[in-house]
One Martini backbone bead per residue (centre of mass of N, CA, C, O) as a GRO file, in nm:
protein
  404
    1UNK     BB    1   9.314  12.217   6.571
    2UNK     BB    2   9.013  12.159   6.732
    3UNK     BB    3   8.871  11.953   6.884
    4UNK     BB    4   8.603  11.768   6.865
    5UNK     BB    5   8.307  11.799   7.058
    6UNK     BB    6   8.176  11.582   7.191
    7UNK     BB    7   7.848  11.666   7.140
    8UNK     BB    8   7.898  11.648   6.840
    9UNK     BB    9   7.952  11.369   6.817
   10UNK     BB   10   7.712  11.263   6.939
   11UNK     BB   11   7.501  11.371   6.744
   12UNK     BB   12   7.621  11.246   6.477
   13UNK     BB   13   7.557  10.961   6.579
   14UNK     BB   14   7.302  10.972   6.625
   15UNK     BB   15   7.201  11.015   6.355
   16UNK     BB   16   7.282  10.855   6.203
   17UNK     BB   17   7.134  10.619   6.379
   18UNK     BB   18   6.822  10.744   6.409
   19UNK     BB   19   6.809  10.925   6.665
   20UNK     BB   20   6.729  11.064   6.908
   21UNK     BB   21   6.756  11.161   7.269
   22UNK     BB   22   6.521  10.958   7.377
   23UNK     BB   23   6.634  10.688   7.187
   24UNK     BB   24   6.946  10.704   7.339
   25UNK     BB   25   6.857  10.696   7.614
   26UNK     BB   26   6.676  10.419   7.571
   27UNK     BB   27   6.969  10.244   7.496
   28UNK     BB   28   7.161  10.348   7.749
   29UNK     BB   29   7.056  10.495   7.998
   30UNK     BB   30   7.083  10.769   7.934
   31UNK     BB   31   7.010  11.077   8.022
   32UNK     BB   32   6.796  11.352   7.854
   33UNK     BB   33   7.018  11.579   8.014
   34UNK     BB   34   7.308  11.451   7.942
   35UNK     BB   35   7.272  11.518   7.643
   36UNK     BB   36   7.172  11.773   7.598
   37UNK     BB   37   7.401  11.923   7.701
   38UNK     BB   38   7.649  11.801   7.554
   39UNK     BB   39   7.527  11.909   7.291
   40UNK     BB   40   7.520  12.222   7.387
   41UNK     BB   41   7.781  12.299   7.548
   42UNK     BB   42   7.695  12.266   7.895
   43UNK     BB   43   7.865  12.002   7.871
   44UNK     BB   44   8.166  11.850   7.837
   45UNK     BB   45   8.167  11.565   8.037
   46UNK     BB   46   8.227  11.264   8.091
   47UNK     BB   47   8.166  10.930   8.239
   48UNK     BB   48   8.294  10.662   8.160
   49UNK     BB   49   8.029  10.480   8.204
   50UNK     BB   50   7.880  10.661   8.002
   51UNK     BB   51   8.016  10.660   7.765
   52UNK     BB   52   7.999  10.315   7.738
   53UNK     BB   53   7.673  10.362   7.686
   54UNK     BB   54   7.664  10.568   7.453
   55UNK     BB   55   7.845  10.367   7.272
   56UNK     BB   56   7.624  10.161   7.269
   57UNK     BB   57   7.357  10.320   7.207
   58UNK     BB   58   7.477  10.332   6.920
   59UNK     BB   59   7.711  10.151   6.770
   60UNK     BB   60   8.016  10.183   6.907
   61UNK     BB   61   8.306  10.286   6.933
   62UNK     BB   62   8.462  10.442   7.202
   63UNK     BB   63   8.682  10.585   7.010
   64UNK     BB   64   8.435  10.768   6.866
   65UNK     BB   65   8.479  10.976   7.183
   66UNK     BB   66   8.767  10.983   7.306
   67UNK     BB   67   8.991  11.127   7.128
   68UNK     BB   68   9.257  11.056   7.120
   69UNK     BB   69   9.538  11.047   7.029
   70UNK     BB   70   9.714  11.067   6.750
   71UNK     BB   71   9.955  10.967   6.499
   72UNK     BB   72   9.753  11.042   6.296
   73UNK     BB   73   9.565  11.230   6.092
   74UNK     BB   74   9.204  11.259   6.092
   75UNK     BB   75   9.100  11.305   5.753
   76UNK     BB   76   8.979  11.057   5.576
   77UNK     BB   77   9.197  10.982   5.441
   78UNK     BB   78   9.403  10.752   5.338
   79UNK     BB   79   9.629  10.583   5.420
   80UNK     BB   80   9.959  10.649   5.508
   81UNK     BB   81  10.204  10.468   5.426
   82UNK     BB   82  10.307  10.359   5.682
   83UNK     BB   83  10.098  10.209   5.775
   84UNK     BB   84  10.061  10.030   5.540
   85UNK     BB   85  10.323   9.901   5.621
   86UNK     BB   86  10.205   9.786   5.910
   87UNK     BB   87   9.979   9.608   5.743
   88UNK     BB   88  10.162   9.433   5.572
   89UNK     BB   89  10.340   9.304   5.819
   90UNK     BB   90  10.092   9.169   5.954
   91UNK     BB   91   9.986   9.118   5.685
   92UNK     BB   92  10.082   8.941   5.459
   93UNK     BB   93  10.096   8.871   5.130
   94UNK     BB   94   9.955   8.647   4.989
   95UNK     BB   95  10.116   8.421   4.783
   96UNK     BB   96  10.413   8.474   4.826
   97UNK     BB   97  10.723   8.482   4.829
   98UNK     BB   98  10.989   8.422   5.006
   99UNK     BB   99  11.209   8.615   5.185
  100UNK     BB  100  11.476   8.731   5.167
  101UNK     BB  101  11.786   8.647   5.366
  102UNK     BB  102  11.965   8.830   5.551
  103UNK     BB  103  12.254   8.898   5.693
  104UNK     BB  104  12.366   8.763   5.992
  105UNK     BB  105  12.350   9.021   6.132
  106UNK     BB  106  12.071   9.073   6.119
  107UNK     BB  107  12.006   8.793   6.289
  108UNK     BB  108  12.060   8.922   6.601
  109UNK     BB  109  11.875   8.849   6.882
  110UNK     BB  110  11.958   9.092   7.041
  111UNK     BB  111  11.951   9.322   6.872
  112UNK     BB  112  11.652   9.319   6.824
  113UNK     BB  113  11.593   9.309   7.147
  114UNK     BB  114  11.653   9.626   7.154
  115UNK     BB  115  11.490   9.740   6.924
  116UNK     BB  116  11.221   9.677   7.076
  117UNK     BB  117  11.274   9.835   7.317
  118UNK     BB  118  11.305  10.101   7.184
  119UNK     BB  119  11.046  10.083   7.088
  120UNK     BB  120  10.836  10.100   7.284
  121UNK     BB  121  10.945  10.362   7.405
  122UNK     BB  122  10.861  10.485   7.168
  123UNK     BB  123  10.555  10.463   7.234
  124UNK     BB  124  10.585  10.556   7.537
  125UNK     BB  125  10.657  10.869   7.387
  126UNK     BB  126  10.451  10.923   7.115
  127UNK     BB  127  10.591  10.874   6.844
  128UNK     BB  128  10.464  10.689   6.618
  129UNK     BB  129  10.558  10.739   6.339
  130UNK     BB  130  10.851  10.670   6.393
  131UNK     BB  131  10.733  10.392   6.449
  132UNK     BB  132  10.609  10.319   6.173
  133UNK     BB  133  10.924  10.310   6.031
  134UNK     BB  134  11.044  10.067   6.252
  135UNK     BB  135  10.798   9.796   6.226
  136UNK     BB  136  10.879   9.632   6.003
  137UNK     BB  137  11.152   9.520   6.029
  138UNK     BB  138  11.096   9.384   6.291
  139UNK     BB  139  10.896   9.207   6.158
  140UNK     BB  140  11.079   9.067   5.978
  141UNK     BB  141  11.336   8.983   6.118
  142UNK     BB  142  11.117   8.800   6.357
  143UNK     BB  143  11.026   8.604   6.124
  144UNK     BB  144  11.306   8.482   6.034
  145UNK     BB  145  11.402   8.385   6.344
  146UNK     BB  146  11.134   8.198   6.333
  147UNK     BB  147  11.242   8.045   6.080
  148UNK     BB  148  11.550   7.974   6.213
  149UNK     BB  149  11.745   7.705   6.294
  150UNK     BB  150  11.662   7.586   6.593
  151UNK     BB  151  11.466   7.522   6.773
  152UNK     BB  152  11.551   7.756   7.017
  153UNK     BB  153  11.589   7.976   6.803
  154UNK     BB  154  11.269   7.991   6.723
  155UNK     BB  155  11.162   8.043   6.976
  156UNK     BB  156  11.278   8.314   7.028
  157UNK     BB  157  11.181   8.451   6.779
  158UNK     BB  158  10.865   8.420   6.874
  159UNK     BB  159  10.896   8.613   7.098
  160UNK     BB  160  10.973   8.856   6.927
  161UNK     BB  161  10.705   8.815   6.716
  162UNK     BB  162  10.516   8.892   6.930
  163UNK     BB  163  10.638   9.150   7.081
  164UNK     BB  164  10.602   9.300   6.750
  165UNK     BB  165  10.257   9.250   6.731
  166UNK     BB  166  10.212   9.379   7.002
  167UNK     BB  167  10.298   9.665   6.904
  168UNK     BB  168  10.094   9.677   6.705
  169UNK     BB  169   9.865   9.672   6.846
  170UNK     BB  170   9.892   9.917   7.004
  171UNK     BB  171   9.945  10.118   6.749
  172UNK     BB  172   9.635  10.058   6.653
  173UNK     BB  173   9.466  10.182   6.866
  174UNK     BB  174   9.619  10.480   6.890
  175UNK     BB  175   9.493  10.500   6.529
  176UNK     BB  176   9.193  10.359   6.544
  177UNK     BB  177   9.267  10.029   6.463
  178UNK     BB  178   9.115   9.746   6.629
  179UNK     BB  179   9.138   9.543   6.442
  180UNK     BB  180   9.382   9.538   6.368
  181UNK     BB  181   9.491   9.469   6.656
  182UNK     BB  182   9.342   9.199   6.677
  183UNK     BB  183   9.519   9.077   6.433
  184UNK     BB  184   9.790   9.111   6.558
  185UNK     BB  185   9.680   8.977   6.848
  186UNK     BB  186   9.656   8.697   6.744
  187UNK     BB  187   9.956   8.655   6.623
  188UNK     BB  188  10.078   8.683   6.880
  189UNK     BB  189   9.969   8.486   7.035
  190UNK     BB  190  10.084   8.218   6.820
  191UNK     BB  191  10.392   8.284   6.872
  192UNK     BB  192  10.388   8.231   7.195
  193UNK     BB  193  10.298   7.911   7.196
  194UNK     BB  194  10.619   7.904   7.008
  195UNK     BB  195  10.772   8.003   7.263
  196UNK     BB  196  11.000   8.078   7.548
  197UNK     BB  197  10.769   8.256   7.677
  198UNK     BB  198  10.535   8.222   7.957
  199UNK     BB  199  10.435   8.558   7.944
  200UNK     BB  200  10.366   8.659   7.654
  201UNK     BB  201  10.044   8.570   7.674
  202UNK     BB  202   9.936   8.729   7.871
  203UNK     BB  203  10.056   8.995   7.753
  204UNK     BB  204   9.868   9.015   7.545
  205UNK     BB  205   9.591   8.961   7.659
  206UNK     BB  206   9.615   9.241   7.770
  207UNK     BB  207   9.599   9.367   7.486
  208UNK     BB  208   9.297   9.258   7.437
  209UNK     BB  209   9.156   9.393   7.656
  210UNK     BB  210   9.204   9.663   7.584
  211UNK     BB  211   9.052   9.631   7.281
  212UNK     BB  212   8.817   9.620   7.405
  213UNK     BB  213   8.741   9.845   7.543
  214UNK     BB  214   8.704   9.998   7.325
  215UNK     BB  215   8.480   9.872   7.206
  216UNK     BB  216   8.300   9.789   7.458
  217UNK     BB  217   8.365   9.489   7.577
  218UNK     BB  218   8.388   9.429   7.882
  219UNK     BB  219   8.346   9.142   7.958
  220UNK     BB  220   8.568   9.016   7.740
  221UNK     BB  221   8.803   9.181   7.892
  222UNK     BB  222   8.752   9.075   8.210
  223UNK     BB  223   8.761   8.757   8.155
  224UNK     BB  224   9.053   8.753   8.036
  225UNK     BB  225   9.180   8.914   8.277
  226UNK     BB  226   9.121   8.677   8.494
  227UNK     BB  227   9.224   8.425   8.332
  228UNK     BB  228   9.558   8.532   8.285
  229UNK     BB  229   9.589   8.580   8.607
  230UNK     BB  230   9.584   8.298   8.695
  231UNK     BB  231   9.763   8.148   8.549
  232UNK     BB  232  10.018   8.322   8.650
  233UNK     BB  233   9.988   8.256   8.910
  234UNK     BB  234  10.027   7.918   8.923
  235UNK     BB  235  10.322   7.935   8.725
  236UNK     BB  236  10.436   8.265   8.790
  237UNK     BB  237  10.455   8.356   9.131
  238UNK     BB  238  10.805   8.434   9.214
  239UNK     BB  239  10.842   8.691   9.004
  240UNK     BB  240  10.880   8.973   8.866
  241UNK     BB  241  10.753   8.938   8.584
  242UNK     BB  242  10.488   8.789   8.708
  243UNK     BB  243  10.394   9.047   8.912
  244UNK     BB  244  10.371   9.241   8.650
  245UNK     BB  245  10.150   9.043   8.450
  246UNK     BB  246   9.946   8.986   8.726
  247UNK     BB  247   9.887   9.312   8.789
  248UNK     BB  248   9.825   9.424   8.470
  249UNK     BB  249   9.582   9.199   8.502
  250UNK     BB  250   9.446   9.353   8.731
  251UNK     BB  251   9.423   9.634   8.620
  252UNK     BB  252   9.210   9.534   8.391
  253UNK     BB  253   8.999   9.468   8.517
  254UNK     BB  254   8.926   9.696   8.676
  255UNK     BB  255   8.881   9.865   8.466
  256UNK     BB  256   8.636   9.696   8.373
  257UNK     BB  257   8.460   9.760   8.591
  258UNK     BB  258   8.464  10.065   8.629
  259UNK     BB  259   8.365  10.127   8.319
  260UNK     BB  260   8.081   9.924   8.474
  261UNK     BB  261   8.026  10.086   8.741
  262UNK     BB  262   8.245   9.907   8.973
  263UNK     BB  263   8.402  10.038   9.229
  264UNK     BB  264   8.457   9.871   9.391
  265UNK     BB  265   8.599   9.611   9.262
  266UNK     BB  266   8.819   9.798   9.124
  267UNK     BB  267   8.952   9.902   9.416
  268UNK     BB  268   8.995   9.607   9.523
  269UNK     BB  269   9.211   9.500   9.282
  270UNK     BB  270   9.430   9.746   9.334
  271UNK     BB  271   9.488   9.734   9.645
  272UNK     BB  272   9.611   9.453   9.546
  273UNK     BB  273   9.804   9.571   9.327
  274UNK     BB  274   9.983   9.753   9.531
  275UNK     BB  275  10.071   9.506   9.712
  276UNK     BB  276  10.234   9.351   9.510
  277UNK     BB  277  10.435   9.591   9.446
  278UNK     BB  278  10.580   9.590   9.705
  279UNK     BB  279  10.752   9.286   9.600
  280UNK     BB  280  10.968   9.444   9.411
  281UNK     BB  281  11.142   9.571   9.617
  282UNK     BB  282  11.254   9.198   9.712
  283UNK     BB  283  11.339   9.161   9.371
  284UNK     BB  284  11.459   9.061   9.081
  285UNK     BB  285  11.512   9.242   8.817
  286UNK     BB  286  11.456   9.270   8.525
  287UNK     BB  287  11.631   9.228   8.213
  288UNK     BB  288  11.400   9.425   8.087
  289UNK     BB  289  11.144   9.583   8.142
  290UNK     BB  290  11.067   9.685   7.827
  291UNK     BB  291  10.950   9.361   7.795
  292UNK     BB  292  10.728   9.430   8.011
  293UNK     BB  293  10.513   9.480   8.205
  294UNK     BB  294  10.346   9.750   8.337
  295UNK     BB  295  10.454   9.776   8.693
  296UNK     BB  296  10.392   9.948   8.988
  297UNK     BB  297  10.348  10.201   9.231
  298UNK     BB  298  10.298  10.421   9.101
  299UNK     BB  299  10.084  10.285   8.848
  300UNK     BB  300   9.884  10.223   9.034
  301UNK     BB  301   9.815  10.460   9.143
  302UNK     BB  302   9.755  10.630   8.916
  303UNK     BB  303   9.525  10.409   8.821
  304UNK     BB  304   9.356  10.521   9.049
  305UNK     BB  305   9.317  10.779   9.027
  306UNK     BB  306   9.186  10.788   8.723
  307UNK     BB  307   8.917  10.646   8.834
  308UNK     BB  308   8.822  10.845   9.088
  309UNK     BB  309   8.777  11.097   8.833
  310UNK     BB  310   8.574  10.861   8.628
  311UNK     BB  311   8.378  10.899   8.967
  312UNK     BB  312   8.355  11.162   9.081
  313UNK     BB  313   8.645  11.134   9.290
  314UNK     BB  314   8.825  11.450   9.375
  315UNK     BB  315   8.952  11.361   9.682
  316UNK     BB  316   9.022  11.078   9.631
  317UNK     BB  317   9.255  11.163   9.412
  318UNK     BB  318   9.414  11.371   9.591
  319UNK     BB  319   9.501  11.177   9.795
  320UNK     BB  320   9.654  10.961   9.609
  321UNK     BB  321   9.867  11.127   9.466
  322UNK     BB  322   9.987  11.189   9.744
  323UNK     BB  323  10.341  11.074   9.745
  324UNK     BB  324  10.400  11.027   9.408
  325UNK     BB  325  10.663  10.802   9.295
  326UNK     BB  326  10.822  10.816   9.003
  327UNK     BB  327  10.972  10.591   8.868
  328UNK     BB  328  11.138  10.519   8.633
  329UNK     BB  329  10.995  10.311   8.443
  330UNK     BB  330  10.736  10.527   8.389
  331UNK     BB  331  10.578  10.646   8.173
  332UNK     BB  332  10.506  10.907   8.013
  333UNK     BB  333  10.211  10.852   7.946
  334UNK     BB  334  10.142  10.835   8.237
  335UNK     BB  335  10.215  11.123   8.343
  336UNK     BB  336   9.988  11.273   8.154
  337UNK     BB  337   9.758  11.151   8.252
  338UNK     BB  338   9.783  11.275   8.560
  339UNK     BB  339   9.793  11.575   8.523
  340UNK     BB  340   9.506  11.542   8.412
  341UNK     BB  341   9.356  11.442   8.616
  342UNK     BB  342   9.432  11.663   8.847
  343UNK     BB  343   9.278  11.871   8.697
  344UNK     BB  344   9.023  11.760   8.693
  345UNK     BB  345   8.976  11.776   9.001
  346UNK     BB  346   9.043  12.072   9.048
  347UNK     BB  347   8.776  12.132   8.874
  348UNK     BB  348   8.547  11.987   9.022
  349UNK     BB  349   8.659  12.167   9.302
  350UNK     BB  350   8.692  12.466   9.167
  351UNK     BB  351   9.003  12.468   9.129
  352UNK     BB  352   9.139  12.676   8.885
  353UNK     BB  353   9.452  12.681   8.981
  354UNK     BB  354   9.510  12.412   8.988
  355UNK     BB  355   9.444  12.344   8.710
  356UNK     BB  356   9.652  12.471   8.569
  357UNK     BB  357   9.900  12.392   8.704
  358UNK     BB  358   9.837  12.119   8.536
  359UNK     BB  359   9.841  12.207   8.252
  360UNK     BB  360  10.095  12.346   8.255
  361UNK     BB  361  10.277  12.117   8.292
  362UNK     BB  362  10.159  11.963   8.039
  363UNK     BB  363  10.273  12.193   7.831
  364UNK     BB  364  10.576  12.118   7.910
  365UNK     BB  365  10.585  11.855   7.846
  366UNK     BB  366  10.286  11.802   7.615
  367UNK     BB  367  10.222  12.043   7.371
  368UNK     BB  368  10.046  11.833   7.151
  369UNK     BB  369   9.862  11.681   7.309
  370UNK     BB  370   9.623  11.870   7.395
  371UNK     BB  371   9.497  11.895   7.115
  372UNK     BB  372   9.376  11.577   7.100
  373UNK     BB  373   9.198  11.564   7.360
  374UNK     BB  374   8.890  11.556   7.537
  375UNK     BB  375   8.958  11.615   7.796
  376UNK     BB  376   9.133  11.896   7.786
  377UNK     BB  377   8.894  12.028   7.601
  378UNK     BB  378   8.740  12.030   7.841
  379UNK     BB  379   8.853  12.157   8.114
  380UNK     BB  380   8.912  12.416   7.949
  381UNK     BB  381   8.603  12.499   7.890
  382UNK     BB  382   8.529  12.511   8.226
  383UNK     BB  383   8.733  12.716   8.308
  384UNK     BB  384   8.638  12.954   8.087
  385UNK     BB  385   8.322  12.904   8.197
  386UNK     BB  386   8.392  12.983   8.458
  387UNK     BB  387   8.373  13.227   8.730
  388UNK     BB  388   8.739  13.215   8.707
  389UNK     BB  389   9.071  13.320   8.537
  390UNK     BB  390   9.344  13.258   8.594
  391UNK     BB  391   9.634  13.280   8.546
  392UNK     BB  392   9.740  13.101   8.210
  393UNK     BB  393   9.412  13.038   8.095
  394UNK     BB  394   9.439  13.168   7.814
  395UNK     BB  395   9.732  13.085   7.707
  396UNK     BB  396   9.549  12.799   7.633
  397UNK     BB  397   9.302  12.833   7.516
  398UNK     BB  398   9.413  12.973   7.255
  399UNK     BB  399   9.608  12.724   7.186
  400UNK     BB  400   9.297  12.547   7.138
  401UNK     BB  401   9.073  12.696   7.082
  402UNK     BB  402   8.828  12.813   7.352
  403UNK     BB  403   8.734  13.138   7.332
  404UNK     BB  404   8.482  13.161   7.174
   0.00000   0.00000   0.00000
């Protein structure tokens, strides 16, 4: 099914809210000729510091606009079971009694430390669904590693507890549930404070940020992320880890300036995070990257890109993407968000042959992604109805239901 477009979404909630497109206008700052358009069907897609106008001036969250990728689907009925138990494992049941502790086998902190990994892992390439089939477990037995054994083996467990909590979070933003995500990541604070890694808080710190982001708080996801960005400086400064850490806090911040419209000051951040990733191949890789700040120099360029389309600066886009070498280390969902932005900027500049080229390419990486993005399916309407239709746009078209 195709996701519903932008413009109606924006009409719907417009309506809820009782406003007119002219008392929305006057709400959000945006002008009542770009919501016109965009409900009437004649605008595909906005810039996103306007998408963060007009969800404050709706009142609600960004994420009822921006239409991400769903790990469950979206139809208005009760959580499904699975969800339930990731909710369940976030905040157990009050004045429960303790659960009985597994054989010694099953709380080998190695063990789960693999499983984390694995987990993550599986997070960045949008398995979602059997994530939450192994997110209860790995937080029970995470939390019982963190109350057993010596002071030192609690702690190690706490950090377990944290970065199993630190991925509900993450998990629950994907599925547009940021209380729950707030609700996990508080709970992953409170254990990083507890734990033996010094550099676990600023990494919540920074799920944190990105939760408000979504919310549209962009002030409080921005000072959040140079605040933690600060002590990381301070603390942990000349480790690989520190730098992936303290990186991707420094561009979490730009993320929040850029969608508060502030494009020079987040430009500057990115720059400065840039040269800092150049200093990652002359350091001692980290123990496990998969349980670090996602931070290199492809990962800072491809987000640098992604600004750029956001900002409509698609020469500048397509400029910063050349000779872009995507690392091992960097997530499948880095690239296709890569490919989807390169395609916008090439619809940008009319060049609807390289934007196919780049949609064909991101419908072999990931062919169910693209049903459920609103960028994606702004794309493809604006491609089919510009003045020339390359080959190859039909069968995607099609394949979206955007042919109509």
């Amino acid at each position: 099914m195709a996701t519903e477009h932008l413009g109606d979404r924006i009409g719907k909630l417009r309506r809820l809210a009782d406003l007119t497109q002219e008392g929305l206008s006057e709400r959000s700052g945006v002008s009542v000729d770009v919501i016109r358009k965009l409900e009437q069907h004649r605008k595909h897609s906005a810039r996103l510091p306007t998408l963060h106008s007009l969800a404050k001036g709706l009142g609600v969250e960004l994420t009822s606009l921006l239409g991400d990728p769903p790990g469950v689907p979206s139809s208005g009925d009760a959580d499904p079971p699975q969800l339930v138990a990731v909710r369940r494992a976030i905040m157990p049941p009050l004045f429960a009694p303790p659960a009985e502790p597994p054989g010694p086998e099953k709380l080998s902190l190695p063990l789960l430390r693999a499983e984390l990994a694995d987990a993550w892992t599986l997070y960045h390439a949008a398995g979602f669904t059997r994530l939450m089939g192994l997110l209860p477990g790995i937080i029970a037995d995470a939390r019982l590693l963190a109350a057993a054994g010596t002071a030192e083996q609690r702690a190690a467990g706490q950090a377990a507890l944290g970065k199993a909590l630190q991925l509900a979070g993450h998990l629950a933003v994907r599925l547009g549930k940021t209380d729950l995500a707030l609700s996990a990541l508080e709970r992953a604070h409170l254990a990083a404070e507890e734990s033996s890694d010094p550099l676990l808080a600023p990494m919540v710190a920074n799920s944190v940020a990105w939760a408000y982001q979504r919310q549209a708080r962009l002030d409080d996801a921005r000072h959040l992320a140079v605040h933690a960005a600060d002590g990381v400086a301070r603390e942990q400064p000349g480790t690989a880890e520190g730098i992936r850490v303290w990186g991707g806090l420094l561009m979490s911040a730009a993320t929040s300036y850029a969608r508060g419209d502030d494009y020079a000051t987040a430009n500057d951040l990115m720059v400065e995070a840039e040269r800092a990733a150049g200093r990652l191949s002359t350091l001692p890789p980290p123990e496990d990257g998969r349980l670090v700040s996602v931070f290199s120099r492809s990962s800072v360029r491809i987000e640098r890109v992604r600004l750029a389309v956001q900002h409509e600066r698609p020469e500048e886009a397509l400029v910063l993407a050349r000779g872009i070498r995507i690392s091992g280390d960097t997530p499948p969902s880095w690239r296709t968000w890569l490919l989807l932005d390169l395609a916008r900027a090439h619809t940008d500049l009319g060049d609807a042959a390289g934007a196919v080229r780049m949609l064909e390419r991101l419908r072999r990486v990931a062919p169910g992604w693209m049903r459920h993005h609103t960028l994606a399916m702004a794309i493809v309407s604006d491609l089919w109805n510009g003045p020339t239709r390359p080959p190859g746009l039909r069968r995607i078209a099609e394949s979206l239901g955007v042919t109509g």
